[in-house]
Structures are given as structure tokens and as C-alpha cells.
Short mmCIF file of C-alpha atoms in Angstrom, two decimals:
data_model
loop_
_atom_site.label_atom_id
_atom_site.label_comp_id
_atom_site.label_asym_id
_atom_site.label_seq_id
_atom_site.Cartn_x
_atom_site.Cartn_y
_atom_site.Cartn_z
CA GLN Y 1 97.68 98.63 131.30
CA VAL Y 2 97.88 99.48 127.85
CA GLN Y 3 95.00 97.57 125.36
CA LEU Y 4 94.68 97.50 121.64
CA ALA Y 5 91.19 95.93 120.45
CA GLU Y 6 91.53 95.49 116.49
CA SER Y 7 87.45 95.34 114.75
CA GLY Y 8 86.18 96.45 111.09
CA GLY Y 9 87.24 93.49 109.41
CA GLY Y 10 85.13 90.30 106.98
CA LEU Y 11 84.24 88.76 103.85
CA VAL Y 12 84.62 91.91 101.05
CA GLN Y 13 84.71 91.06 97.08
CA PRO Y 14 88.10 92.15 95.39
CA GLY Y 15 87.51 95.71 94.51
CA GLY Y 16 85.73 96.63 97.63
CA SER Y 17 86.71 98.42 101.58
CA LEU Y 18 87.22 97.69 104.49
CA ARG Y 19 87.76 100.41 107.33
CA LEU Y 20 89.53 99.12 110.77
CA SER Y 21 89.28 99.85 114.06
CA CYS Y 22 91.61 100.19 116.45
CA ALA Y 23 90.60 101.50 119.73
CA ALA Y 24 93.12 102.13 123.15
CA SER Y 25 92.85 101.61 126.45
CA GLY Y 26 95.52 102.75 128.96
CA THR Y 27 97.38 105.07 126.68
CA ASP Y 28 96.77 108.22 125.05
CA VAL Y 29 97.61 107.21 121.11
CA SER Y 30 97.95 111.25 120.63
CA LEU Y 31 101.32 110.82 122.35
CA HIS Y 32 102.96 107.80 119.95
CA ASN Y 33 104.52 105.73 117.30
CA MET Y 34 100.87 103.62 115.40
CA GLY Y 35 100.91 101.54 113.08
CA TRP Y 36 98.57 98.88 111.56
CA TYR Y 37 100.12 95.08 110.33
CA ARG Y 38 99.43 91.74 109.01
CA GLN Y 39 100.34 88.24 108.84
CA VAL Y 40 99.36 85.50 106.59
CA PRO Y 41 100.07 81.80 108.03
CA GLY Y 42 104.04 80.71 107.27
CA LYS Y 43 105.14 84.53 106.75
CA GLU Y 44 106.10 87.18 109.15
CA ARG Y 45 103.94 89.92 110.30
CA GLU Y 46 104.81 92.96 107.58
CA LEU Y 47 104.28 96.57 108.91
CA VAL Y 48 100.50 97.64 106.09
CA ALA Y 49 101.31 101.90 107.55
CA SER Y 50 102.72 103.74 110.89
CA ILE Y 51 100.49 107.45 111.82
CA THR Y 52 103.43 109.32 113.79
CA ALA Y 53 102.52 110.65 116.92
CA GLY Y 54 103.03 114.36 114.97
CA GLY Y 55 100.50 112.72 112.07
CA SER Y 56 103.35 111.54 109.51
CA THR Y 57 102.35 109.13 107.76
CA THR Y 58 104.53 105.53 106.19
CA TYR Y 59 102.85 103.00 104.18
CA VAL Y 60 104.02 100.27 102.64
CA ASP Y 61 104.48 100.06 98.73
CA SER Y 62 101.13 97.85 97.83
CA ALA Y 63 99.18 100.16 100.05
CA LYS Y 64 100.31 102.78 99.17
CA GLY Y 65 97.51 104.96 97.65
CA ARG Y 66 94.01 102.64 98.77
CA PHE Y 67 95.25 102.89 102.00
CA SER Y 68 94.32 105.76 104.91
CA ILE Y 69 95.88 105.83 108.15
CA SER Y 70 94.27 108.08 110.42
CA ARG Y 71 93.63 109.20 114.82
CA ASP Y 72 90.88 109.94 116.19
CA ASN Y 73 92.32 111.79 119.80
CA ALA Y 74 88.78 112.47 120.97
CA LYS Y 75 88.28 109.02 120.40
CA ASN Y 76 91.74 107.27 121.61
CA THR Y 77 91.22 105.39 118.71
CA VAL Y 78 93.54 104.45 115.21
CA TYR Y 79 91.62 103.85 111.79
CA LEU Y 80 92.34 101.54 108.69
CA GLN Y 81 90.72 102.90 105.79
CA MET Y 82 91.10 100.12 102.44
CA ASN Y 83 90.03 100.90 99.91
CA THR Y 84 90.19 98.95 96.69
CA LEU Y 85 91.12 95.34 98.13
CA LYS Y 86 92.75 92.29 96.72
CA PRO Y 87 92.86 88.96 97.62
CA GLU Y 88 96.81 89.31 98.61
CA ASP Y 89 95.55 91.66 101.26
CA THR Y 90 93.89 88.92 102.99
CA ALA Y 91 95.24 88.23 106.56
CA VAL Y 92 94.59 89.17 109.93
CA TYR Y 93 95.40 92.61 110.81
CA TYR Y 94 97.23 93.33 114.25
CA CYS Y 95 97.52 96.77 115.45
CA ASN Y 96 100.76 97.73 117.17
CA THR Y 97 102.13 100.64 119.94
CA ARG Y 98 106.03 101.20 121.46
CA ILE Y 99 106.16 102.26 124.35
CA ALA Y 100 109.41 102.43 126.63
CA TRP Y 101 110.59 100.11 124.18
CA ILE Y 102 107.27 97.05 124.87
CA ASP Y 103 105.76 96.26 122.22
CA TYR Y 104 101.43 96.38 122.88
CA TRP Y 105 99.50 94.06 120.60
CA GLY Y 106 96.03 93.85 119.63
CA GLN Y 107 94.41 90.01 119.14
CA GLY Y 108 93.59 90.68 115.40
CA THR Y 109 91.20 91.27 112.88
CA GLN Y 110 90.42 88.92 110.16
CA VAL Y 111 90.71 90.32 106.25
CA THR Y 112 89.01 87.91 103.33
CA VAL Y 113 89.57 89.57 100.17
CA SER Y 114 87.52 87.27 97.99
CA SER Y 115 84.22 86.56 94.85
#
């Protein structure tokens, strides 16, 4: 079955950087659109960045110029490079893909931006 496993979260100071990883199994990330979402308590999950099977990328306005989504097909892994982090980026970050109208999610990784 399809499984997604996020890693790379942690505590970072404002202005710092983190790289999140999403390792996939049971599917080939190069064949599907992949997305990174984030969620804070009491709010809906928000799409932060996505990459299509063809390699096109999109970002939420607050992430443009700071975040970069990429994919390593050999490692079957999707990344989210986050630079110039702000306290408002604090959230649980989830990896997602939709295959045959079914959404698959990882367990999430906590990102905390604080001094």
C-alpha cells in the first residue's frame, strides 16, 4: 500500500532553514502530483507547495521566494526546502498525494520557529 513518511522537522530560530523530506513507498512519486500541507491547531490544513508529475511547482503566497519543493526520483522522495523561516510558519507539515481519488497522508512532522 501507499505510505508516506515525513522527516526533517524541528525547532529553528527565525531566519533559519529546514529541509523536510517525504519518503514514499508503494508508489512512484514521479508519476503523481505531490504536495506539502501544514496545519496549526484550530485551523484547516493549508496547501503550502505542490509539484506535478511533469515538474511544475506552485506555492502559497506566503511561501513564495522562501520555500522550494523538489523531487528525487531515484530516492522516491519529495523535499520541501524552507528558508528565512518565520514564527508564523510554525505548524505540523504533511506530505500528500492523491491516487485514484484517494488521498494519502504521512504522519506529519512538527516545525517550530521560535527564538
